[in-house]
mmCIF file of C-alpha atoms in Angstrom:
data_model
loop_
_atom_site.group_PDB
_atom_site.id
_atom_site.type_symbol
_atom_site.label_atom_id
_atom_site.label_comp_id
_atom_site.label_asym_id
_atom_site.label_seq_id
_atom_site.Cartn_x
_atom_site.Cartn_y
_atom_site.Cartn_z
ATOM 1 C CA MET A 1 132.113 151.780 139.940
ATOM 2 C CA ASP A 2 133.798 154.167 137.230
ATOM 3 C CA ILE A 3 135.726 157.268 136.926
ATOM 4 C CA ASN A 4 133.327 159.181 136.275
ATOM 5 C CA GLU A 5 131.297 158.167 139.558
ATOM 6 C CA ILE A 6 134.656 159.317 141.405
ATOM 7 C CA ARG A 7 135.079 162.349 139.848
ATOM 8 C CA GLU A 8 131.513 163.222 140.467
ATOM 9 C CA LEU A 9 132.421 162.564 144.175
ATOM 10 C CA ALA A 10 135.302 164.074 144.304
ATOM 11 C CA LYS A 11 133.477 167.253 143.008
ATOM 12 C CA ILE A 12 130.490 166.660 146.094
ATOM 13 C CA ALA A 13 133.477 167.268 148.676
ATOM 14 C CA ASN A 14 134.811 169.974 147.039
ATOM 15 C CA GLU A 15 131.775 172.022 146.517
ATOM 16 C CA ASN A 16 130.776 170.987 150.134
ATOM 17 C CA ASN A 17 134.233 172.136 151.483
ATOM 18 C CA LEU A 18 134.880 168.506 152.759
ATOM 19 C CA GLU A 19 138.471 167.162 153.641
ATOM 20 C CA SER A 20 137.510 163.446 152.927
ATOM 21 C CA ILE A 21 135.185 161.116 151.490
ATOM 22 C CA GLU A 22 135.460 157.493 152.148
ATOM 23 C CA LEU A 23 133.471 154.923 150.252
ATOM 24 C CA SER A 24 133.407 151.240 151.071
ATOM 25 C CA SER A 25 131.497 148.113 149.037
ATOM 26 C CA ASP A 26 131.820 144.772 149.338
ATOM 27 C CA ASP A 27 135.049 144.755 146.868
ATOM 28 C CA ILE A 28 136.410 148.190 147.066
ATOM 29 C CA THR A 29 137.174 150.981 149.524
ATOM 30 C CA LEU A 30 137.843 154.349 148.191
ATOM 31 C CA LYS A 31 138.522 157.359 149.825
ATOM 32 C CA ILE A 32 139.066 160.831 148.237
ATOM 33 C CA LYS A 33 140.855 163.533 149.936
ATOM 34 C CA VAL A 34 140.443 166.922 148.578
ATOM 35 C CA ALA A 35 144.025 169.125 148.963
ATOM 36 C CA ARG A 36 142.928 172.888 149.554
ATOM 37 C CA GLY A 37 144.900 175.780 150.125
ATOM 38 C CA SER A 38 148.856 176.314 150.091
ATOM 39 C CA SER A 39 149.225 172.575 151.646
ATOM 40 C CA THR A 40 148.377 171.784 147.780
ATOM 41 C CA GLU A 41 151.718 173.447 146.241
ATOM 42 C CA THR A 42 154.158 171.450 148.916
ATOM 43 C CA GLU A 43 152.220 167.897 148.234
ATOM 44 C CA ARG A 44 152.553 168.702 144.126
ATOM 45 C CA SER A 45 154.201 166.104 142.114
ATOM 46 C CA ALA A 46 155.851 166.413 138.846
ATOM 47 C CA PRO A 47 153.434 165.436 135.696
ATOM 48 C CA ALA A 48 153.719 161.872 134.485
ATOM 49 C CA LYS A 49 154.167 162.716 131.684
ATOM 50 C CA ILE A 50 155.581 165.776 129.758
ATOM 51 C CA ILE A 51 155.825 166.481 126.240
ATOM 52 C CA THR A 52 158.062 168.829 124.423
ATOM 53 C CA ASP A 53 158.855 169.681 120.682
ATOM 54 C CA ALA A 54 160.950 172.088 119.662
ATOM 55 C CA GLY A 55 158.907 173.706 117.291
ATOM 56 C CA SER A 56 156.116 174.159 119.416
ATOM 57 C CA VAL A 57 157.891 176.841 121.237
ATOM 58 C CA PRO A 58 155.365 180.026 122.083
ATOM 59 C CA GLU A 59 156.370 183.363 120.071
ATOM 60 C CA LYS A 60 157.143 185.595 122.219
ATOM 61 C CA GLY A 61 155.475 189.542 122.560
ATOM 62 C CA ALA A 62 151.587 190.957 121.762
ATOM 63 C CA PRO A 63 149.625 189.753 118.686
ATOM 64 C CA ALA A 64 149.438 192.765 116.085
ATOM 65 C CA GLU A 65 146.023 194.501 116.381
ATOM 66 C CA THR A 66 144.196 194.235 112.717
ATOM 67 C CA PRO A 67 141.359 196.254 111.239
ATOM 68 C CA ASP A 68 139.385 192.411 111.274
ATOM 69 C CA ALA A 69 140.676 190.601 114.925
ATOM 70 C CA ALA A 70 136.976 191.662 115.558
ATOM 71 C CA ALA A 71 135.937 188.772 113.409
ATOM 72 C CA ASP A 72 137.777 186.528 114.337
ATOM 73 C CA PRO A 73 136.533 183.593 116.067
ATOM 74 C CA ILE A 74 136.710 182.548 119.499
ATOM 75 C CA HIS A 75 137.138 179.070 120.084
ATOM 76 C CA GLU A 76 136.556 178.443 124.527
ATOM 77 C CA ILE A 77 138.747 176.021 125.902
ATOM 78 C CA LYS A 78 137.218 174.321 129.502
ATOM 79 C CA SER A 79 138.306 172.582 132.163
ATOM 80 C CA PRO A 80 137.050 168.814 131.564
ATOM 81 C CA MET A 81 137.419 168.564 135.509
ATOM 82 C CA VAL A 82 137.607 169.716 138.752
ATOM 83 C CA GLY A 83 141.045 170.643 140.344
ATOM 84 C CA VAL A 84 143.802 172.892 140.194
ATOM 85 C CA PHE A 85 144.899 175.003 137.328
ATOM 86 C CA TYR A 86 148.614 175.007 136.692
ATOM 87 C CA ALA A 87 150.224 177.143 133.906
ATOM 88 C CA ALA A 88 153.721 175.047 133.585
ATOM 89 C CA PRO A 89 154.794 171.841 134.159
ATOM 90 C CA SER A 90 156.683 172.650 137.659
ATOM 91 C CA PRO A 91 156.586 175.681 139.320
ATOM 92 C CA ASP A 92 160.236 176.779 138.220
ATOM 93 C CA SER A 93 159.324 176.228 134.928
ATOM 94 C CA GLU A 94 157.757 178.816 132.258
ATOM 95 C CA PRO A 95 154.270 178.849 131.586
ATOM 96 C CA TYR A 96 153.139 176.812 128.435
ATOM 97 C CA VAL A 97 151.638 179.227 126.747
ATOM 98 C CA HIS A 98 151.177 183.329 127.132
ATOM 99 C CA VAL A 99 148.967 185.791 125.813
ATOM 100 C CA GLY A 100 149.666 185.891 121.781
ATOM 101 C CA SER A 101 151.180 182.728 121.906
ATOM 102 C CA ARG A 102 150.095 180.590 118.718
ATOM 103 C CA VAL A 103 149.035 176.806 119.493
ATOM 104 C CA SER A 104 148.393 173.656 117.295
ATOM 105 C CA LYS A 105 146.044 171.087 117.653
ATOM 106 C CA GLY A 106 147.263 168.525 120.515
ATOM 107 C CA ASP A 107 149.209 171.293 121.839
ATOM 108 C CA VAL A 108 149.846 171.327 125.921
ATOM 109 C CA LEU A 109 148.310 174.387 127.310
ATOM 110 C CA CYS A 110 148.252 173.264 130.973
ATOM 111 C CA ILE A 111 147.919 171.036 133.651
ATOM 112 C CA ILE A 112 144.820 170.282 136.102
ATOM 113 C CA GLU A 113 145.878 168.660 138.952
ATOM 114 C CA SER A 114 143.100 166.304 139.880
ATOM 115 C CA MET A 115 143.100 163.507 142.762
ATOM 116 C CA LYS A 116 147.109 164.007 142.998
ATOM 117 C CA LEU A 117 147.425 163.101 138.939
ATOM 118 C CA MET A 118 148.022 165.052 136.831
ATOM 119 C CA ASN A 119 145.933 165.741 133.208
ATOM 120 C CA GLU A 120 147.649 167.489 130.232
ATOM 121 C CA ILE A 121 144.868 169.904 128.733
ATOM 122 C CA THR A 122 145.305 169.757 125.322
ATOM 123 C CA THR A 123 144.239 172.574 122.376
ATOM 124 C CA ASP A 124 141.858 170.995 120.031
ATOM 125 C CA VAL A 125 141.939 173.867 117.283
ATOM 126 C CA ASP A 126 144.610 176.348 115.585
ATOM 127 C CA GLY A 127 145.224 179.396 116.778
ATOM 128 C CA GLU A 128 146.903 182.001 119.159
ATOM 129 C CA ILE A 129 146.021 182.239 122.881
ATOM 130 C CA ALA A 130 143.322 185.313 122.854
ATOM 131 C CA ARG A 131 142.910 185.012 127.202
ATOM 132 C CA ILE A 132 143.801 182.783 129.514
ATOM 133 C CA CYS A 133 141.056 183.339 131.616
ATOM 134 C CA VAL A 134 142.335 181.469 135.285
ATOM 135 C CA GLU A 135 145.125 182.216 137.228
ATOM 136 C CA ASN A 136 148.117 179.874 138.398
ATOM 137 C CA SER A 137 147.328 177.482 141.290
ATOM 138 C CA GLN A 138 143.165 178.406 141.304
ATOM 139 C CA VAL A 139 141.222 175.757 142.047
ATOM 140 C CA VAL A 140 138.788 175.560 138.603
ATOM 141 C CA GLU A 141 135.141 173.730 138.563
ATOM 142 C CA TYR A 142 134.388 171.142 135.330
ATOM 143 C CA GLY A 143 133.351 173.299 132.487
ATOM 144 C CA GLN A 144 135.232 176.412 134.054
ATOM 145 C CA PRO A 145 136.603 178.565 130.693
ATOM 146 C CA LEU A 146 140.137 178.273 130.761
ATOM 147 C CA PHE A 147 141.385 179.792 128.019
ATOM 148 C CA GLN A 148 140.156 181.888 124.946
ATOM 149 C CA ILE A 149 141.712 181.212 121.201
ATOM 150 C CA LYS A 150 141.202 182.568 118.166
ATOM 151 C CA THR A 151 141.244 180.296 115.825
ATOM 152 C CA LEU A 152 143.049 180.727 112.330
#
């Protein structure tokens, strides 16, 4: 069984509002338990790895509107998995980014918790956050838009 099959089972459990799925074969037993509602927040653990860099601190304030702003191409960052979206590394921390923050390739934008693992989601373009498409602690689907970034 590979990671894609495990993700598919988690997706099936989530889509059908199942609490858990258990699968057994000769040499492996896999149990997927889906966290629901407020229990997700209390069971949440800290991310395994947090990358910080003083040079990547988001800028404060809203971006200035310019006449050519409408011509700027928008790049969408989509969720690579089903899970719970977290805008910050911990409940009492500042979000990784805000609308108007400048980001560079590789910067962490958020965390998606999937199967009790914290997965850092990074940007693959340089730009400015134009829109955050989801709310903190919201369940997201595979391929769901998370951010819109004006590319530079």
